[in-house]
């Protein structure tokens, strides 16, 4: 740990996956930030998540000429959350850690404000999006997620927040104790507690290249957040079962009363029977699917496989 007279170590953890197009500008803007903020000791840990382009070569070249930049290589593509966990495990000596994406939608120039809020007493500083530059279907999906997600989860999580933010060393120590494999970073960050501050900003367009997170990955990430922080899907199934059972009991009672009163009952048709069977079958399949989502996550936790595997440093391999 730094002495009271030494500048605090502020580490940046940035997962990287096929970001060759944006890395030169990212490195240039981080270098300018570090040079302009001499009151801190800066480290930028870029975690390569199995990139297939020149991302590793670019980061390695920068690390060779500037010791403030470090490269952590994973053995394959484990996913963004795994790469983020690898970076957080790597920075054991930092007084605070800034987590961010590599695509520069989250501006590095905001980091001094995050550090200032941390120095003011907040152990967790969230960067809250005041606006975002995405358009079209991707933007609609993000807006829908943030509008609905807060209503479904059992634990309050600040809307319009993501990876970008700062975690102090005490909160980071608590965060490292969370072992789950299906990780939803904003939810885990909120769950650990600690004094929290918010910094508003406007999210920008990608600096270059195309988004590396497909709609499928984003959908799985949203489901990880829902199933990790909410029992609502199970409760909905319970309520649906109670409602359908009550409806069936009421319908049966209705026909019994009519028979006792001697009222003729018209023969029900084939369509009615098929509709009821199909509806009940659909509800049962949905229920099995929801249970499968929870069961699959339990299975992953029981296996106790590591979240990621990292290559040894290049010097150790030579």
Tab-separated table of C-alpha atoms in Angstrom:
chain	number	residue	atom	x	y	z
A	1	UNK	CA	0.000	0.000	0.000
A	2	UNK	CA	1.248	3.539	-0.695
A	3	UNK	CA	2.563	5.624	2.170
A	4	UNK	CA	0.599	8.743	3.142
A	5	UNK	CA	3.096	10.942	1.266
A	6	UNK	CA	3.210	8.904	-1.942
A	7	UNK	CA	0.691	9.397	-4.768
A	8	UNK	CA	-2.071	6.779	-4.856
A	9	UNK	CA	-1.927	4.051	-7.484
A	10	UNK	CA	-4.923	4.319	-9.814
A	11	UNK	CA	-5.293	1.317	-12.105
A	12	UNK	CA	-7.456	1.127	-15.211
A	13	UNK	CA	-8.845	-2.293	-16.168
A	14	UNK	CA	-9.885	-2.458	-19.829
A	15	UNK	CA	-10.993	-5.711	-21.543
A	16	UNK	CA	-9.949	-5.858	-25.196
A	17	UNK	CA	-11.381	-8.056	-27.939
A	18	UNK	CA	-10.527	-7.331	-31.592
A	19	UNK	CA	-10.102	-3.595	-30.972
A	20	UNK	CA	-7.228	-2.993	-33.397
A	21	UNK	CA	-9.063	-0.067	-34.997
A	22	UNK	CA	-9.616	1.845	-31.747
A	23	UNK	CA	-6.508	0.982	-29.707
A	24	UNK	CA	-4.174	3.687	-31.133
A	25	UNK	CA	-6.579	6.459	-30.121
A	26	UNK	CA	-7.308	4.792	-26.764
A	27	UNK	CA	-3.598	4.579	-25.954
A	28	UNK	CA	-3.003	8.167	-27.070
A	29	UNK	CA	-5.838	9.550	-24.937
A	30	UNK	CA	-4.809	7.513	-21.903
A	31	UNK	CA	-1.203	8.671	-22.262
A	32	UNK	CA	-2.350	12.298	-22.422
A	33	UNK	CA	-4.516	11.747	-19.334
A	34	UNK	CA	-1.663	10.185	-17.359
A	35	UNK	CA	0.735	12.975	-18.312
A	36	UNK	CA	-1.800	15.639	-17.319
A	37	UNK	CA	-2.530	14.104	-13.878
A	38	UNK	CA	0.835	13.824	-12.075
A	39	UNK	CA	-0.813	13.580	-8.659
A	40	UNK	CA	-1.477	9.848	-9.127
A	41	UNK	CA	0.558	6.826	-10.132
A	42	UNK	CA	-1.254	5.438	-13.160
A	43	UNK	CA	-1.496	1.879	-14.495
A	44	UNK	CA	-3.502	0.727	-17.487
A	45	UNK	CA	-4.113	-3.033	-17.507
A	46	UNK	CA	-5.462	-4.103	-20.885
A	47	UNK	CA	-6.840	-7.654	-20.788
A	48	UNK	CA	-6.856	-9.363	-24.175
A	49	UNK	CA	-9.845	-11.708	-24.412
A	50	UNK	CA	-8.582	-13.919	-27.235
A	51	UNK	CA	-8.350	-11.265	-29.963
A	52	UNK	CA	-7.752	-12.472	-33.510
A	53	UNK	CA	-6.440	-9.181	-34.904
A	54	UNK	CA	-3.365	-7.094	-34.010
A	55	UNK	CA	-4.700	-5.960	-30.639
A	56	UNK	CA	-2.126	-7.949	-28.650
A	57	UNK	CA	0.765	-6.647	-30.747
A	58	UNK	CA	-0.342	-3.034	-30.306
A	59	UNK	CA	-0.714	-3.315	-26.536
A	60	UNK	CA	2.563	-5.219	-26.197
A	61	UNK	CA	4.403	-2.557	-28.196
A	62	UNK	CA	2.977	0.199	-26.000
A	63	UNK	CA	3.856	-1.688	-22.807
A	64	UNK	CA	7.442	-2.105	-24.035
A	65	UNK	CA	7.955	1.648	-24.283
A	66	UNK	CA	5.685	2.855	-21.448
A	67	UNK	CA	5.709	0.940	-18.156
A	68	UNK	CA	2.353	2.429	-17.220
A	69	UNK	CA	0.687	0.053	-19.705
A	70	UNK	CA	0.404	-3.697	-19.014
A	71	UNK	CA	-0.930	-6.607	-21.023
A	72	UNK	CA	-2.785	-9.609	-19.594
A	73	UNK	CA	-3.526	-12.329	-22.159
A	74	UNK	CA	-6.270	-14.875	-21.668
A	75	UNK	CA	-5.813	-18.288	-23.284
A	76	UNK	CA	-8.989	-17.871	-25.371
A	77	UNK	CA	-12.133	-15.784	-25.600
A	78	UNK	CA	-13.857	-16.192	-22.229
A	79	UNK	CA	-16.145	-13.177	-22.586
A	80	UNK	CA	-16.138	-9.588	-21.397
A	81	UNK	CA	-17.065	-10.326	-17.782
A	82	UNK	CA	-14.316	-12.941	-17.429
A	83	UNK	CA	-11.737	-10.537	-18.880
A	84	UNK	CA	-12.906	-7.877	-16.448
A	85	UNK	CA	-12.528	-10.296	-13.535
A	86	UNK	CA	-9.014	-11.173	-14.724
A	87	UNK	CA	-8.029	-7.525	-14.731
A	88	UNK	CA	-9.466	-6.899	-11.277
A	89	UNK	CA	-7.547	-9.884	-9.923
A	90	UNK	CA	-4.333	-8.508	-11.453
A	91	UNK	CA	-4.336	-5.075	-9.781
A	92	UNK	CA	-3.755	-6.108	-6.181
A	93	UNK	CA	-1.687	-3.048	-5.262
A	94	UNK	CA	-4.036	-0.299	-6.498
A	95	UNK	CA	-5.717	2.172	-4.171
A	96	UNK	CA	-8.587	2.449	-6.656
A	97	UNK	CA	-9.514	0.783	-9.942
A	98	UNK	CA	-11.324	2.351	-12.888
A	99	UNK	CA	-13.201	-0.132	-15.087
A	100	UNK	CA	-14.116	0.822	-18.645
A	101	UNK	CA	-14.624	-0.460	-22.185
A	102	UNK	CA	-11.964	-0.127	-24.868
A	103	UNK	CA	-14.225	1.411	-27.527
A	104	UNK	CA	-13.985	4.989	-26.121
A	105	UNK	CA	-17.736	5.356	-25.793
A	106	UNK	CA	-16.850	6.046	-22.160
A	107	UNK	CA	-14.443	9.020	-22.347
A	108	UNK	CA	-11.180	8.638	-20.396
A	109	UNK	CA	-11.251	12.385	-19.797
A	110	UNK	CA	-14.004	11.744	-17.215
A	111	UNK	CA	-11.669	9.689	-15.028
A	112	UNK	CA	-10.343	12.679	-12.999
A	113	UNK	CA	-13.935	13.373	-11.907
A	114	UNK	CA	-14.306	9.754	-10.796
A	115	UNK	CA	-11.049	10.002	-8.847
A	116	UNK	CA	-12.136	13.289	-7.268
A	117	UNK	CA	-15.403	11.706	-6.067
A	118	UNK	CA	-13.413	8.786	-4.620
A	119	UNK	CA	-11.029	11.146	-2.855
A	120	UNK	CA	-14.110	12.906	-1.471
A	121	UNK	CA	-15.086	9.754	0.444
A	122	UNK	CA	-17.004	7.527	-1.996
A	123	UNK	CA	-15.720	3.964	-2.173
A	124	UNK	CA	-17.724	3.260	-5.347
A	125	UNK	CA	-18.204	5.868	-8.067
A	126	UNK	CA	-20.705	5.102	-10.829
A	127	UNK	CA	-20.603	6.829	-14.193
A	128	UNK	CA	-24.293	7.419	-14.992
A	129	UNK	CA	-25.238	7.978	-18.618
A	130	UNK	CA	-27.128	11.207	-19.068
A	131	UNK	CA	-27.515	10.463	-22.780
A	132	UNK	CA	-26.128	7.976	-25.293
A	133	UNK	CA	-25.162	8.321	-28.936
A	134	UNK	CA	-26.379	4.936	-30.215
A	135	UNK	CA	-29.261	4.945	-32.653
A	136	UNK	CA	-31.630	2.444	-34.224
A	137	UNK	CA	-32.457	-1.039	-32.949
A	138	UNK	CA	-29.409	-1.217	-30.666
A	139	UNK	CA	-30.421	2.002	-28.913
A	140	UNK	CA	-34.025	0.801	-28.565
A	141	UNK	CA	-32.805	-2.440	-26.985
A	142	UNK	CA	-30.659	-0.601	-24.434
A	143	UNK	CA	-33.505	1.764	-23.528
A	144	UNK	CA	-35.947	-1.125	-23.151
A	145	UNK	CA	-33.526	-3.055	-20.955
A	146	UNK	CA	-32.896	-0.161	-18.579
A	147	UNK	CA	-36.604	0.704	-18.438
A	148	UNK	CA	-37.730	-2.857	-17.646
A	149	UNK	CA	-34.793	-4.314	-15.734
A	150	UNK	CA	-35.197	-2.095	-12.687
A	151	UNK	CA	-38.804	-3.257	-12.316
A	152	UNK	CA	-37.916	-6.955	-12.394
A	153	UNK	CA	-34.977	-7.314	-10.038
A	154	UNK	CA	-35.177	-7.783	-6.274
A	155	UNK	CA	-32.196	-5.533	-5.500
A	156	UNK	CA	-32.057	-1.855	-6.593
A	157	UNK	CA	-29.473	-1.173	-9.304
A	158	UNK	CA	-28.934	2.322	-10.683
A	159	UNK	CA	-30.346	2.626	-14.217
A	160	UNK	CA	-28.143	3.753	-17.130
A	161	UNK	CA	-24.949	2.501	-15.553
A	162	UNK	CA	-22.539	-0.057	-16.935
A	163	UNK	CA	-18.925	-1.046	-16.597
A	164	UNK	CA	-17.565	2.501	-16.468
A	165	UNK	CA	-16.831	3.587	-12.915
A	166	UNK	CA	-14.353	3.439	-10.035
A	167	UNK	CA	-13.980	0.985	-7.150
A	168	UNK	CA	-11.832	1.730	-4.107
A	169	UNK	CA	-9.515	-0.845	-2.596
A	170	UNK	CA	-11.883	-1.779	0.262
A	171	UNK	CA	-14.827	-2.324	-2.085
A	172	UNK	CA	-12.559	-4.197	-4.484
A	173	UNK	CA	-11.542	-6.565	-1.686
A	174	UNK	CA	-15.205	-7.323	-1.073
A	175	UNK	CA	-15.873	-7.665	-4.805
A	176	UNK	CA	-13.144	-10.302	-5.158
A	177	UNK	CA	-15.007	-12.479	-2.651
A	178	UNK	CA	-17.901	-12.950	-5.093
A	179	UNK	CA	-17.201	-16.257	-6.865
A	180	UNK	CA	-20.106	-16.625	-9.299
A	181	UNK	CA	-19.426	-17.383	-12.941
A	182	UNK	CA	-22.445	-15.749	-14.586
A	183	UNK	CA	-21.468	-12.223	-13.657
A	184	UNK	CA	-23.472	-9.011	-14.057
A	185	UNK	CA	-20.971	-6.340	-13.072
A	186	UNK	CA	-23.330	-3.405	-12.280
A	187	UNK	CA	-25.430	-5.678	-10.076
A	188	UNK	CA	-22.455	-7.108	-8.182
A	189	UNK	CA	-21.023	-3.617	-7.720
A	190	UNK	CA	-24.314	-2.427	-6.236
A	191	UNK	CA	-24.773	-5.544	-4.077
A	192	UNK	CA	-21.559	-5.110	-2.078
A	193	UNK	CA	-22.718	-1.761	-0.716
A	194	UNK	CA	-20.172	0.861	0.477
A	195	UNK	CA	-20.562	4.664	0.124
A	196	UNK	CA	-21.443	5.474	-3.474
A	197	UNK	CA	-21.316	8.592	-5.636
A	198	UNK	CA	-22.532	9.253	-9.173
A	199	UNK	CA	-20.909	11.218	-11.984
A	200	UNK	CA	-23.093	12.114	-14.965
A	201	UNK	CA	-21.763	12.001	-18.515
A	202	UNK	CA	-22.852	11.705	-22.144
A	203	UNK	CA	-21.978	8.387	-23.763
A	204	UNK	CA	-20.330	8.811	-27.139
A	205	UNK	CA	-20.137	6.882	-30.397
A	206	UNK	CA	-17.439	4.276	-30.894
A	207	UNK	CA	-14.160	5.923	-31.857
A	208	UNK	CA	-13.634	3.410	-34.701
A	209	UNK	CA	-14.595	-0.056	-35.868
A	210	UNK	CA	-17.748	-2.034	-35.179
A	211	UNK	CA	-19.272	-3.129	-31.829
A	212	UNK	CA	-17.784	-6.444	-30.699
A	213	UNK	CA	-20.784	-7.400	-28.542
A	214	UNK	CA	-23.412	-9.076	-30.717
A	215	UNK	CA	-27.132	-8.946	-29.930
A	216	UNK	CA	-26.916	-12.573	-28.801
A	217	UNK	CA	-24.208	-11.787	-26.266
A	218	UNK	CA	-26.048	-8.727	-25.039
A	219	UNK	CA	-29.225	-10.788	-24.618
A	220	UNK	CA	-27.343	-13.431	-22.606
A	221	UNK	CA	-25.809	-10.675	-20.492
A	222	UNK	CA	-29.275	-9.265	-19.791
A	223	UNK	CA	-30.532	-12.729	-18.793
A	224	UNK	CA	-27.524	-13.157	-16.496
A	225	UNK	CA	-28.510	-9.938	-14.766
A	226	UNK	CA	-32.150	-10.986	-14.466
A	227	UNK	CA	-31.576	-14.521	-13.201
A	228	UNK	CA	-28.740	-13.449	-10.876
A	229	UNK	CA	-30.715	-10.716	-9.117
A	230	UNK	CA	-34.361	-11.705	-9.388
A	231	UNK	CA	-36.666	-14.547	-8.409
A	232	UNK	CA	-39.499	-12.926	-10.336
A	233	UNK	CA	-39.547	-15.523	-13.183
A	234	UNK	CA	-40.115	-18.279	-10.621
A	235	UNK	CA	-42.778	-16.226	-8.861
A	236	UNK	CA	-44.554	-15.546	-12.155
A	237	UNK	CA	-44.709	-19.286	-12.808
A	238	UNK	CA	-46.152	-19.838	-9.339
A	239	UNK	CA	-48.762	-17.124	-9.864
A	240	UNK	CA	-49.609	-18.485	-13.333
A	241	UNK	CA	-50.018	-21.983	-11.892
A	242	UNK	CA	-52.297	-20.703	-9.147
A	243	UNK	CA	-54.350	-18.687	-11.626
A	244	UNK	CA	-54.753	-21.569	-14.092
A	245	UNK	CA	-55.576	-24.014	-11.281
A	246	UNK	CA	-58.167	-21.612	-9.854
A	247	UNK	CA	-59.638	-21.080	-13.302
A	248	UNK	CA	-59.852	-24.821	-13.868
A	249	UNK	CA	-61.481	-25.372	-10.459
A	250	UNK	CA	-64.021	-22.600	-11.131
A	251	UNK	CA	-64.833	-24.061	-14.549
A	252	UNK	CA	-65.278	-27.531	-13.092
A	253	UNK	CA	-67.535	-26.153	-10.349
A	254	UNK	CA	-69.575	-24.324	-12.974
A	255	UNK	CA	-70.265	-27.534	-14.937
A	256	UNK	CA	-71.063	-29.515	-11.758
A	257	UNK	CA	-73.637	-26.933	-10.697
A	258	UNK	CA	-75.222	-26.959	-14.155
A	259	UNK	CA	-75.456	-30.740	-14.116
A	260	UNK	CA	-77.047	-30.761	-10.639
A	261	UNK	CA	-79.585	-28.195	-11.788
A	262	UNK	CA	-80.418	-30.305	-14.839
A	263	UNK	CA	-79.273	-27.728	-17.326
A	264	UNK	CA	-78.273	-29.249	-20.641
A	265	UNK	CA	-74.621	-28.892	-21.492
A	266	UNK	CA	-73.742	-28.517	-25.113
A	267	UNK	CA	-71.032	-30.757	-26.427
A	268	UNK	CA	-67.673	-28.989	-26.448
A	269	UNK	CA	-65.840	-28.944	-29.723
A	270	UNK	CA	-62.461	-30.200	-30.805
A	271	UNK	CA	-61.119	-26.642	-31.144
A	272	UNK	CA	-61.781	-25.839	-27.493
A	273	UNK	CA	-59.974	-28.946	-26.326
A	274	UNK	CA	-56.937	-28.318	-28.552
A	275	UNK	CA	-56.757	-24.663	-27.448
A	276	UNK	CA	-56.724	-25.586	-23.772
A	277	UNK	CA	-54.157	-28.363	-24.215
A	278	UNK	CA	-51.890	-26.121	-26.298
A	279	UNK	CA	-52.122	-23.284	-23.793
A	280	UNK	CA	-51.310	-25.509	-20.828
A	281	UNK	CA	-48.502	-27.187	-22.758
A	282	UNK	CA	-47.001	-23.784	-23.601
A	283	UNK	CA	-47.123	-22.690	-19.967
A	284	UNK	CA	-45.446	-25.930	-18.887
A	285	UNK	CA	-42.662	-25.549	-21.476
A	286	UNK	CA	-42.046	-21.964	-20.421
A	287	UNK	CA	-41.858	-23.135	-16.825
A	288	UNK	CA	-39.382	-25.856	-17.717
A	289	UNK	CA	-37.292	-23.294	-19.626
A	290	UNK	CA	-37.169	-20.881	-16.694
A	291	UNK	CA	-36.259	-23.681	-14.286
A	292	UNK	CA	-33.603	-24.777	-16.763
A	293	UNK	CA	-32.030	-21.320	-16.754
A	294	UNK	CA	-31.680	-21.374	-12.976
A	295	UNK	CA	-30.599	-25.022	-12.938
A	296	UNK	CA	-27.970	-24.433	-15.614
A	297	UNK	CA	-26.453	-21.629	-13.569
A	298	UNK	CA	-26.413	-23.828	-10.481
A	299	UNK	CA	-24.663	-26.534	-12.524
A	300	UNK	CA	-21.993	-24.068	-13.667
A	301	UNK	CA	-21.369	-22.982	-10.079
A	302	UNK	CA	-21.130	-26.574	-8.822
A	303	UNK	CA	-18.492	-27.484	-11.425
A	304	UNK	CA	-16.204	-24.810	-9.936
A	305	UNK	CA	-14.324	-24.231	-13.176
A	306	UNK	CA	-12.223	-21.048	-13.178
A	307	UNK	CA	-13.833	-17.987	-14.724
A	308	UNK	CA	-10.811	-17.466	-16.981
A	309	UNK	CA	-7.326	-18.808	-17.717
A	310	UNK	CA	-4.460	-16.394	-18.378
A	311	UNK	CA	-1.269	-16.994	-20.296
A	312	UNK	CA	1.967	-16.588	-18.329
A	313	UNK	CA	3.845	-13.314	-18.943
A	314	UNK	CA	5.911	-13.346	-22.089
A	315	UNK	CA	9.141	-13.085	-20.102
A	316	UNK	CA	8.221	-16.313	-18.272
A	317	UNK	CA	7.595	-18.074	-21.594
A	318	UNK	CA	10.889	-17.018	-23.211
